[in-house]
XYZ file of C-alpha atoms in Angstrom:
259
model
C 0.000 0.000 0.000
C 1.506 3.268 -1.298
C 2.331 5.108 1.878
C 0.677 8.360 1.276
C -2.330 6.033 2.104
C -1.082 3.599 5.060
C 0.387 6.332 7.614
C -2.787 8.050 7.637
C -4.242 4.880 7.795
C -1.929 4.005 10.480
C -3.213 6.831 12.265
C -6.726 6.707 12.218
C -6.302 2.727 13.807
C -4.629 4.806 16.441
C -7.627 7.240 16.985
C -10.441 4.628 17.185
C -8.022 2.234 19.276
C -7.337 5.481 22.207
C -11.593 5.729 21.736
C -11.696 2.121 22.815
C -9.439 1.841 25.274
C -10.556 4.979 27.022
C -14.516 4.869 26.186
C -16.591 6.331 29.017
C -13.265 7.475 30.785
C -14.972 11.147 30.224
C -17.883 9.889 32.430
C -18.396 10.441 35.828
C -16.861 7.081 37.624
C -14.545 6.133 40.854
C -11.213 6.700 40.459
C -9.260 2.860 40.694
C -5.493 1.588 40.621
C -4.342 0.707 37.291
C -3.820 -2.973 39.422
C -7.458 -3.080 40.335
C -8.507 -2.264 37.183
C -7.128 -5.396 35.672
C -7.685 -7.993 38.446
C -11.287 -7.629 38.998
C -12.745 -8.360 35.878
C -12.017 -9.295 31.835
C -11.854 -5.918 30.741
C -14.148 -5.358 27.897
C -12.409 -2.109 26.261
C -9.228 -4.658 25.652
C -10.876 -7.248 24.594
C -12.758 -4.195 21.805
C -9.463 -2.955 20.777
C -7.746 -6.388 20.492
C -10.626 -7.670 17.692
C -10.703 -4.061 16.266
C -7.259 -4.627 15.791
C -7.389 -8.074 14.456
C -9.967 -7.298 12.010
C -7.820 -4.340 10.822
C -4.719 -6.398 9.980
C -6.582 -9.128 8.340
C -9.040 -6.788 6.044
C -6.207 -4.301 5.339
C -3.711 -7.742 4.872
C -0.903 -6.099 6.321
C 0.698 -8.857 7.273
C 4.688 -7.215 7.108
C 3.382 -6.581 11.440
C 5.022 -9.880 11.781
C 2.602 -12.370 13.491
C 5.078 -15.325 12.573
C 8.096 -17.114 14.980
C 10.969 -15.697 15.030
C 13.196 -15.294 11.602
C 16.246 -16.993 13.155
C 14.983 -18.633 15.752
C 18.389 -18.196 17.328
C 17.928 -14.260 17.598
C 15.650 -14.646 20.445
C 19.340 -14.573 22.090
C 18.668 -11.177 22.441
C 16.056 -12.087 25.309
C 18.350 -13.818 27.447
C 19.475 -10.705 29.290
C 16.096 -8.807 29.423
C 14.871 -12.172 31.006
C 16.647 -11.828 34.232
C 14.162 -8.965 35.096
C 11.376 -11.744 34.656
C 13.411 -14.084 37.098
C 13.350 -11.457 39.935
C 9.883 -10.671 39.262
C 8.868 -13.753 39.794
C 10.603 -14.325 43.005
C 9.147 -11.123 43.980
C 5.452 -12.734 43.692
C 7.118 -15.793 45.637
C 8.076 -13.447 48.398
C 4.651 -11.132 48.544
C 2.659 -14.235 48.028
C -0.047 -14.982 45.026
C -3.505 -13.644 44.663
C -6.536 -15.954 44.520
C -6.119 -18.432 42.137
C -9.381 -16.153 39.893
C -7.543 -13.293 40.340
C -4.597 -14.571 38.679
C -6.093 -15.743 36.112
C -8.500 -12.496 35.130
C -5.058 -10.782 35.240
C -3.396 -13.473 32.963
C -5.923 -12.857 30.212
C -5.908 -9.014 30.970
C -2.050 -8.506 30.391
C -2.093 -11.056 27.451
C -4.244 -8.601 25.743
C -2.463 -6.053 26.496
C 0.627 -7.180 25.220
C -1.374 -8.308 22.168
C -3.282 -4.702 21.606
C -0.169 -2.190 22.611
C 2.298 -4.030 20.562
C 0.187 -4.754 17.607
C -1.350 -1.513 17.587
C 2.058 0.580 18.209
C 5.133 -1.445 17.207
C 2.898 -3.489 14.522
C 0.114 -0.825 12.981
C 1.976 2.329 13.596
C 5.891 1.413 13.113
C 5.308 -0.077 10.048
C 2.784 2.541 8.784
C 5.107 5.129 9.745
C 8.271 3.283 8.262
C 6.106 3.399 4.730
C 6.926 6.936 4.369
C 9.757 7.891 6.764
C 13.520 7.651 7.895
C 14.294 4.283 10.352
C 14.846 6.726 13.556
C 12.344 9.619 12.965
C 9.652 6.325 13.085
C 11.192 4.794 15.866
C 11.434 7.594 17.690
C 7.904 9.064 16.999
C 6.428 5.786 17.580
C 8.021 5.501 21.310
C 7.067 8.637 22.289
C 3.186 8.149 21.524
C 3.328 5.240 23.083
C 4.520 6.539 26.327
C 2.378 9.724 25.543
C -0.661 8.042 25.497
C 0.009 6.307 28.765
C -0.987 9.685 30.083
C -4.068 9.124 29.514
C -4.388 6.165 32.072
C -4.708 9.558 34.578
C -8.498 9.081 33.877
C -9.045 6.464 35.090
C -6.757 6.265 38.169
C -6.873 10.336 38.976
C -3.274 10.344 39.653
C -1.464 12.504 36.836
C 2.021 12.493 38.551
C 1.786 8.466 38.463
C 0.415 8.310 34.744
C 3.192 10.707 33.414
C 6.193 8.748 35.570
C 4.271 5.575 33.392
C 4.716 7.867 30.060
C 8.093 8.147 30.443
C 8.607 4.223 31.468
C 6.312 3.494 28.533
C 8.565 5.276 26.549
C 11.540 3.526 27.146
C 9.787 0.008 27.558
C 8.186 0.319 24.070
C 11.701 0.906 22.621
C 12.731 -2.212 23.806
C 9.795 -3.716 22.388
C 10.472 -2.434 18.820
C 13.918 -3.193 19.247
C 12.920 -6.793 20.294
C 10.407 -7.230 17.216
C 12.848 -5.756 14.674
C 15.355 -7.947 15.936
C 13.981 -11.506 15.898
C 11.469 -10.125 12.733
C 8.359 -11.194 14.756
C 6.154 -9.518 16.941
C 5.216 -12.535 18.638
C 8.190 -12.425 21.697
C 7.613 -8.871 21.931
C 4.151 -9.521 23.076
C 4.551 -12.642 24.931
C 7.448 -10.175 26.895
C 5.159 -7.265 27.386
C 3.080 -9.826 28.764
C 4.664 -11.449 31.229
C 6.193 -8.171 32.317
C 2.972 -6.348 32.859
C 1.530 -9.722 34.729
C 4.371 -10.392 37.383
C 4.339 -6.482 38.145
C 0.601 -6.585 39.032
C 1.063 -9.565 40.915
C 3.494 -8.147 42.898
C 1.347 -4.535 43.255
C -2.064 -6.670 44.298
C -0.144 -8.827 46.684
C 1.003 -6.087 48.851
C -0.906 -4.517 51.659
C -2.676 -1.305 50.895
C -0.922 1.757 52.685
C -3.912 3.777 51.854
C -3.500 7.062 50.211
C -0.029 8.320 50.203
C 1.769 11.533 49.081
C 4.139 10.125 46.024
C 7.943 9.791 47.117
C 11.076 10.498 45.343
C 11.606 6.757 45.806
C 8.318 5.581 43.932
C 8.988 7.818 41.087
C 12.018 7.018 40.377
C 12.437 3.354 40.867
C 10.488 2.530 37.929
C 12.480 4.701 35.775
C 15.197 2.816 36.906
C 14.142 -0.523 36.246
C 13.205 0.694 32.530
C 17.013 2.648 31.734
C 18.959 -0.538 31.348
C 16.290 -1.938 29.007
C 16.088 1.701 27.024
C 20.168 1.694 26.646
C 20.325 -2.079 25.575
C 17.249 -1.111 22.895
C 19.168 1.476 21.577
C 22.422 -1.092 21.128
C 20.133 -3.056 19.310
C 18.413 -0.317 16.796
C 21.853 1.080 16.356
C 22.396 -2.185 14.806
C 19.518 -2.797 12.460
C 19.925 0.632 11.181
C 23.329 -0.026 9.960
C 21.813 -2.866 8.960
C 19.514 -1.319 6.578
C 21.472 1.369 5.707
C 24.203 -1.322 4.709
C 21.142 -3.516 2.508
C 19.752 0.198 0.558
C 23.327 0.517 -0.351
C 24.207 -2.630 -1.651
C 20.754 -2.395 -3.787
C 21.540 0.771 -4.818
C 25.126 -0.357 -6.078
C 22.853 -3.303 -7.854
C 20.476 -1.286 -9.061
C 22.981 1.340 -10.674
């Protein structure tokens, strides 16, 4: 699809996926943790966007998103370090203890679809839309920061604005990592399974612990997350510094042929 027609395209997903995810935020309603939100029921709005966005890939056949296994399988090397924040996790949620066995698994399907909706939506629908018509870093770049910047948005629903833009800025360098992983192994499949299990073992963790009860923000809470996510943001950009050369090394060799 000539690109003049996919980024807007790419766009417009974008719109109507926000409109989903957020639908009736503007309404009156209790404010919630983004923890409770996903442990106490399926939540409908992801399970919308995740068919909107399946029936968008299939009608508009855009199947370059990369919903195939990994192309080497061998590059899913690239995991092995990244994993190690998984391991802790999980000993975390061995430490604070499990939820009830439903809880668990309302937040299993919950962060599956997540990691389904963001990545297909942003480093699937968007990346590649955006990579129709512009440079490799101007669409990497624009496509991580709309990713974290619509993480603002989770404000709405939780009524904590310092909290959702700490999250923007986490988002941000998370989903570089993300489209570092997918452009890497060529398959957006580990980049979801990832976001996945990230996003689960956190929430575990959060709904496992006792509630302090409203609490001014500290220094501390701010910043720890930011520096969980800086290790994973540096390695992404190792990565992308790699495929770029990559592809700047492949146009030249078929420009060479071509001439």
């Amino acid at each position: 699809m000539a690109a003049k027609i996919r980024i807007p395209l790419a766009f417009a997903a974008l719109a109507v996926w926000i409109a989903i995810m957020f639908w009736g935020a503007w309404l009156p309603h209790e404010t919630a943790s983004l923890a409770e939100g996903v442990t106490s029921s399926i939540s409908t709005s992801i399970v919308a966007a995740s068919v909107f966005l399946v029936i968008l890939v299939v009608a508009m056949r855009w199947w370059d998103i990369g919903f195939n296994a990994p192309r080497p399988w061998n590059s899913l090397r690239v995991l092995i370090g990244p994993a190690v924040y998984l391991v802790l996790f999980f000993i975390g949620t061995l430490l604070v203890g499990w939820p009830a066995p439903h809880t668990v698994l309302i937040l299993a399907v919950n962060t599956l679809l997540v990691g389904f909706s963001e990545e297909t939506m942003f480093r699937g629908v968007l990346f590649r839309g955006l990579r129709s018509g512009i440079p490799f870093w101007p669409a990497v770049w624009l496509t991580s920061v709309i990713f974290g910047s619509v993480h603002v948005l989770n404000a709405t629903g939780t009524g904590d604005l310092i909290a959702s833009v700490t999250q923007a800025v986490t988002a941000f360098m998370a989903g570089t990592f993300f489209l570092a992983l997918v452009l890497r192994t060529r398959s957006i499949v580990p980049a979801i399974l990832f976001h996945a299990c990230w996003d689960f073992l956190l929430v575990t963790i959060a709904s496992s612990m006792p509630d302090p009860g409203p609490i001014e923000p500290s220094l501390t809470s701010l910043l720890l997350p930011l520096l969980l996510d800086i290790p994973l943001f540096i390695y992404a950009i190792f990565l992308l510094r790699g495929i770029a050369r990559q592809e700047s090394e492949n146009g030249s060799s078929a420009a060479t042929t071509t001439a």
